[in-house]
PDB file of C-alpha atoms and ligand atoms in Angstrom:
ATOM      1  CA  LEU N   1      97.248   0.663 -22.319  1.00  0.00           C
ATOM      2  CA  ASN N   2      99.779   0.512 -19.777  1.00  0.00           C
ATOM      3  CA  HIS N   3     100.972   3.922 -20.009  1.00  0.00           C
ATOM      4  CA  LYS N   4      97.263   5.198 -17.976  1.00  0.00           C
ATOM      5  CA  PHE N   5      98.268   2.325 -15.340  1.00  0.00           C
ATOM      6  CA  GLU N   6     101.652   3.776 -15.136  1.00  0.00           C
ATOM      7  CA  TYR N   7     100.581   5.798 -11.074  1.00  0.00           C
ATOM      8  CA  ILE N   8      99.795   2.637 -10.612  1.00  0.00           C
ATOM      9  CA  ASN N   9     103.822   0.932 -10.564  1.00  0.00           C
ATOM     10  CA  SER N  10     104.781   4.419  -9.415  1.00  0.00           C
ATOM     11  CA  GLU N  11     102.267   4.057  -5.957  1.00  0.00           C
ATOM     12  CA  LEU N  12     103.613   0.235  -5.206  1.00  0.00           C
ATOM     13  CA  LYS N  13     106.810   1.329  -5.829  1.00  0.00           C
ATOM     14  CA  GLU N  14     106.113   3.702  -2.929  1.00  0.00           C
ATOM     15  CA  ILE N  15     104.367   1.607  -0.297  1.00  0.00           C
ATOM     16  CA  LYS N  16     106.289  -0.923  -1.095  1.00  0.00           C
ATOM     17  CA  LYS N  17     109.781   2.144  -0.375  1.00  0.00           C
ATOM     18  CA  TYR N  18     107.602   2.461   3.563  1.00  0.00           C
ATOM     19  CA  SER N  19     107.086  -1.279   4.542  1.00  0.00           C
ATOM     20  CA  LEU N  20     103.421  -1.276   3.669  1.00  0.00           C
ATOM     21  CA  TYR N  21     102.676  -3.188   0.904  1.00  0.00           C
ATOM     22  CA  ARG N  22     100.513  -6.485   1.622  1.00  0.00           C
ATOM     23  CA  LYS N  23     100.812  -9.707   0.603  1.00  0.00           C
ATOM     24  CA  MET N  24      99.097 -12.387   0.679  1.00  0.00           C
ATOM     25  CA  HIS N  25     100.349 -15.925   2.075  1.00  0.00           C
ATOM     26  CA  ASP N  26      98.980 -19.551   1.541  1.00  0.00           C
ATOM     27  CA  SER N  27      97.817 -20.329   5.200  1.00  0.00           C
ATOM     28  CA  LYS N  28      95.270 -23.139   6.793  1.00  0.00           C
ATOM     29  CA  ILE N  29      92.834 -23.026   9.272  1.00  0.00           C
ATOM     30  CA  ALA N  30      91.886 -26.097  11.422  1.00  0.00           C
ATOM     31  CA  GLY N  31      89.515 -24.490  14.572  1.00  0.00           C
ATOM     32  CA  ALA N  32      91.545 -22.722  16.493  1.00  0.00           C
ATOM     33  CA  TYR N  33      95.691 -23.224  14.536  1.00  0.00           C
ATOM     34  CA  ILE N  34      96.333 -22.164  11.498  1.00  0.00           C
ATOM     35  CA  THR N  35      99.349 -23.380   9.817  1.00  0.00           C
ATOM     36  CA  VAL N  36     101.125 -20.862   7.825  1.00  0.00           C
ATOM     37  CA  ASN N  37     105.001 -21.472   6.694  1.00  0.00           C
ATOM     38  CA  SER N  38     104.759 -25.316   8.134  1.00  0.00           C
ATOM     39  CA  LYS N  39     103.979 -24.274  11.515  1.00  0.00           C
ATOM     40  CA  THR N  40     100.491 -24.565  13.757  1.00  0.00           C
ATOM     41  CA  LEU N  41     100.247 -21.733  16.621  1.00  0.00           C
ATOM     42  CA  ILE N  42      97.368 -20.981  17.932  1.00  0.00           C
ATOM     43  CA  ASN N  43      94.704 -18.043  15.910  1.00  0.00           C
ATOM     44  CA  LEU N  44      94.939 -14.969  17.052  1.00  0.00           C
ATOM     45  CA  CYS N  45      94.066 -13.044  14.018  1.00  0.00           C
ATOM     46  CA  SER N  46      89.896 -14.762  13.391  1.00  0.00           C
ATOM     47  CA  ASN N  47      87.251 -13.316  13.406  1.00  0.00           C
ATOM     48  CA  ASP N  48      85.173 -15.866  13.717  1.00  0.00           C
ATOM     49  CA  TYR N  49      84.831 -15.646  17.936  1.00  0.00           C
ATOM     50  CA  LEU N  50      82.182 -18.245  18.123  1.00  0.00           C
ATOM     51  CA  GLY N  51      83.711 -20.783  15.686  1.00  0.00           C
ATOM     52  CA  ILE N  52      81.079 -20.963  13.314  1.00  0.00           C
ATOM     53  CA  ALA N  53      83.789 -20.873  10.007  1.00  0.00           C
ATOM     54  CA  GLN N  54      84.391 -24.781  10.800  1.00  0.00           C
ATOM     55  CA  PRO N  55      84.950 -26.780   7.074  1.00  0.00           C
ATOM     56  CA  LYS N  56      81.562 -28.630   6.240  1.00  0.00           C
ATOM     57  CA  LEU N  57      82.068 -28.492   2.830  1.00  0.00           C
ATOM     58  CA  SER N  58      83.371 -31.730   0.342  1.00  0.00           C
ATOM     59  CA  ASN N  59      86.346 -28.992   0.107  1.00  0.00           C
ATOM     60  CA  LYS N  60      87.804 -28.575   3.163  1.00  0.00           C
ATOM     61  CA  GLN N  61      87.700 -24.866   2.507  1.00  0.00           C
ATOM     62  CA  ASN N  62      88.238 -21.941   5.753  1.00  0.00           C
ATOM     63  CA  GLN N  63      88.779 -18.599   5.736  1.00  0.00           C
ATOM     64  CA  SER N  64      88.074 -16.950   9.360  1.00  0.00           C
ATOM     65  CA  SER N  65      88.880 -13.745   8.240  1.00  0.00           C
ATOM     66  CA  SER N  66      90.492 -11.526   5.906  1.00  0.00           C
ATOM     67  CA  ARG N  67      93.034 -13.101   3.131  1.00  0.00           C
ATOM     68  CA  LEU N  68      95.616 -10.464   3.454  1.00  0.00           C
ATOM     69  CA  VAL N  69      95.179 -11.029   8.011  1.00  0.00           C
ATOM     70  CA  SER N  70      94.925 -14.681   8.264  1.00  0.00           C
ATOM     71  CA  GLY N  71      96.476 -15.682   5.054  1.00  0.00           C
ATOM     72  CA  ASN N  72      94.996 -17.188   1.902  1.00  0.00           C
ATOM     73  CA  ASP N  73      93.275 -20.534   2.620  1.00  0.00           C
ATOM     74  CA  SER N  74      95.958 -22.127  -1.311  1.00  0.00           C
ATOM     75  CA  SER N  75      91.882 -23.113  -2.352  1.00  0.00           C
ATOM     76  CA  PHE N  76      91.275 -19.157  -3.600  1.00  0.00           C
ATOM     77  CA  ARG N  77      94.894 -19.064  -5.120  1.00  0.00           C
ATOM     78  CA  ILE N  78      94.713 -22.551  -7.189  1.00  0.00           C
ATOM     79  CA  LEU N  79      90.990 -21.355  -8.562  1.00  0.00           C
ATOM     80  CA  GLU N  80      92.902 -17.400  -9.446  1.00  0.00           C
ATOM     81  CA  GLU N  81      95.702 -19.268 -11.397  1.00  0.00           C
ATOM     82  CA  LYS N  82      92.552 -21.420 -12.591  1.00  0.00           C
ATOM     83  CA  LEU N  83      91.180 -18.341 -13.616  1.00  0.00           C
ATOM     84  CA  ALA N  84      94.056 -16.809 -14.689  1.00  0.00           C
ATOM     85  CA  LYS N  85      94.771 -18.943 -17.069  1.00  0.00           C
ATOM     86  CA  HIS N  86      91.688 -19.198 -18.857  1.00  0.00           C
ATOM     87  CA  LYS N  87      91.580 -15.765 -19.818  1.00  0.00           C
ATOM     88  CA  SER N  88      95.328 -15.438 -20.656  1.00  0.00           C
ATOM     89  CA  GLN N  89      95.617 -13.540 -17.711  1.00  0.00           C
ATOM     90  CA  GLU N  90      98.596 -12.559 -15.466  1.00  0.00           C
ATOM     91  CA  SER N  91      96.770 -12.994 -12.668  1.00  0.00           C
ATOM     92  CA  SER N  92      93.288 -13.367 -11.400  1.00  0.00           C
ATOM     93  CA  LEU N  93      91.204 -12.094  -7.806  1.00  0.00           C
ATOM     94  CA  ILE N  94      87.948 -13.070  -6.542  1.00  0.00           C
ATOM     95  CA  PHE N  95      85.594 -11.340  -4.832  1.00  0.00           C
ATOM     96  CA  PRO N  96      82.438 -12.810  -2.831  1.00  0.00           C
ATOM     97  CA  THR N  97      80.948 -10.177  -4.424  1.00  0.00           C
ATOM     98  CA  GLY N  98      79.505  -8.008  -7.540  1.00  0.00           C
ATOM     99  CA  TYR N  99      79.160  -5.519  -5.296  1.00  0.00           C
ATOM    100  CA  MET N 100      82.681  -5.933  -3.375  1.00  0.00           C
ATOM    101  CA  THR N 101      83.902  -6.189  -6.706  1.00  0.00           C
ATOM    102  CA  ASN N 102      83.557  -2.771  -7.894  1.00  0.00           C
ATOM    103  CA  LEU N 103      84.063  -1.166  -4.769  1.00  0.00           C
ATOM    104  CA  GLY N 104      87.669  -2.581  -5.002  1.00  0.00           C
ATOM    105  CA  VAL N 105      88.273  -2.237  -8.315  1.00  0.00           C
ATOM    106  CA  ILE N 106      86.958   1.143  -8.416  1.00  0.00           C
ATOM    107  CA  SER N 107      88.306   2.550  -5.757  1.00  0.00           C
ATOM    108  CA  SER N 108      91.711   1.398  -6.614  1.00  0.00           C
ATOM    109  CA  LEU N 109      91.507   2.148 -10.238  1.00  0.00           C
ATOM    110  CA  VAL N 110      89.687   5.780  -9.812  1.00  0.00           C
ATOM    111  CA  ARG N 111      92.266   8.235  -8.648  1.00  0.00           C
ATOM    112  CA  LYS N 112      90.960  11.685  -6.562  1.00  0.00           C
ATOM    113  CA  ASN N 113      91.803  14.580  -9.729  1.00  0.00           C
ATOM    114  CA  ASP N 114      89.774  12.021 -12.435  1.00  0.00           C
ATOM    115  CA  LEU N 115      86.595  12.583 -13.875  1.00  0.00           C
ATOM    116  CA  VAL N 116      84.027   9.531 -13.675  1.00  0.00           C
ATOM    117  CA  LEU N 117      80.909   9.349 -16.202  1.00  0.00           C
ATOM    118  CA  SER N 118      78.505   7.614 -14.148  1.00  0.00           C
ATOM    119  CA  ASP N 119      75.363   7.100 -16.094  1.00  0.00           C
ATOM    120  CA  LYS N 120      71.837   7.569 -13.633  1.00  0.00           C
ATOM    121  CA  LEU N 121      70.665   4.212 -13.347  1.00  0.00           C
ATOM    122  CA  ASN N 122      73.690   2.625 -12.702  1.00  0.00           C
ATOM    123  CA  HIS N 123      74.190  -0.115  -9.928  1.00  0.00           C
ATOM    124  CA  ALA N 124      74.874   1.058  -6.045  1.00  0.00           C
ATOM    125  CA  SER N 125      77.522   0.044  -5.731  1.00  0.00           C
ATOM    126  CA  LEU N 126      79.060   1.468  -8.636  1.00  0.00           C
ATOM    127  CA  ILE N 127      77.764   4.443  -7.364  1.00  0.00           C
ATOM    128  CA  GLU N 128      79.725   4.020  -3.676  1.00  0.00           C
ATOM    129  CA  ALA N 129      82.407   3.423  -4.969  1.00  0.00           C
ATOM    130  CA  CYS N 130      82.713   6.710  -7.545  1.00  0.00           C
ATOM    131  CA  LYS N 131      81.892   8.300  -4.050  1.00  0.00           C
ATOM    132  CA  LEU N 132      84.621   6.327  -1.958  1.00  0.00           C
ATOM    133  CA  SER N 133      87.732   7.187  -5.274  1.00  0.00           C
ATOM    134  CA  LYS N 134      87.589  10.923  -4.748  1.00  0.00           C
ATOM    135  CA  ALA N 135      86.983  11.518  -8.125  1.00  0.00           C
ATOM    136  CA  LYS N 136      85.045  14.651  -9.942  1.00  0.00           C
ATOM    137  CA  ILE N 137      82.055  13.100 -10.369  1.00  0.00           C
ATOM    138  CA  SER N 138      79.315  13.503 -13.704  1.00  0.00           C
ATOM    139  CA  ILE N 139      76.154  11.669 -13.591  1.00  0.00           C
ATOM    140  CA  LEU N 140      75.038  11.527 -17.337  1.00  0.00           C
ATOM    141  CA  ASN N 141      71.295  10.191 -18.087  1.00  0.00           C
ATOM    142  CA  THR N 142      71.916   7.978 -21.255  1.00  0.00           C
ATOM    143  CA  SER N 143      68.827   6.311 -20.202  1.00  0.00           C
ATOM    144  CA  ILE N 144      65.891   5.363 -23.856  1.00  0.00           C
TER     145      ILE N 144
HETATM  146  C1  LIG Q 201      76.045  -3.546 -12.517  1.00  0.00           C
HETATM  147  C2  LIG Q 201      75.755  -4.657 -11.047  1.00  0.00           C
HETATM  148  N1  LIG Q 201      76.677  -4.423 -10.014  1.00  0.00           N
HETATM  149  C3  LIG Q 201      77.579  -4.672  -9.023  1.00  0.00           C
HETATM  150  C4  LIG Q 201      75.534  -5.246  -8.592  1.00  0.00           C
HETATM  151  C5  LIG Q 201      75.635  -6.410  -7.419  1.00  0.00           C
HETATM  152  O1  LIG Q 201      76.302  -7.371  -7.453  1.00  0.00           O
HETATM  153  P1  LIG Q 201      76.406  -8.187  -6.168  1.00  0.00           P
HETATM  154  O2  LIG Q 201      75.063  -8.809  -5.833  1.00  0.00           O
HETATM  155  O3  LIG Q 201      77.304  -9.965  -6.273  1.00  0.00           O
HETATM  156  O4  LIG Q 201      76.984  -7.964  -4.884  1.00  0.00           O
HETATM  157  C6  LIG Q 201      74.819  -5.947  -9.276  1.00  0.00           C
HETATM  158  C7  LIG Q 201      73.337  -6.725  -8.994  1.00  0.00           C
HETATM  159  O5  LIG Q 201      72.496  -7.134  -9.537  1.00  0.00           O
HETATM  160  C8  LIG Q 201      74.368  -5.066 -11.012  1.00  0.00           C
HETATM  161  O6  LIG Q 201      73.536  -5.566 -11.363  1.00  0.00           O
END
């Protein structure tokens, strides 16, 4: 299986070479402030302009913009570590919906010159993800 995904390592190397590698860092958001590496700063990378993402849930989890932009609430990291351990995997990644999972995973793994054999009745998220990948798509009718 590893050799099939060797291109991922080479792409990652290229991305790192140009300092374009993005990594999530833990942060804690409280109202207009964000704490990163023990420093509390005014959060100017929030998309929560109206302040409606205030923590109302008992776990006090708050994410005012993308995890890559405003930092990663540690509760996500902890859950992902637990899920990875539970599934005996190196790591895991939580997506907010099934739609976003298909879009994110397929458009990342499938490349322009790949061939995708896609069932005619596939979910819209799979169809859109394949389109995003720019791969060749062959529609199959596997329904009985
Ligand atoms: C195969 C498949 N993929 C993706 C989705 C979308 O999931 P979500 O509603 O969590 O975005 C669905 C929803 O029914 C589905 O059946």
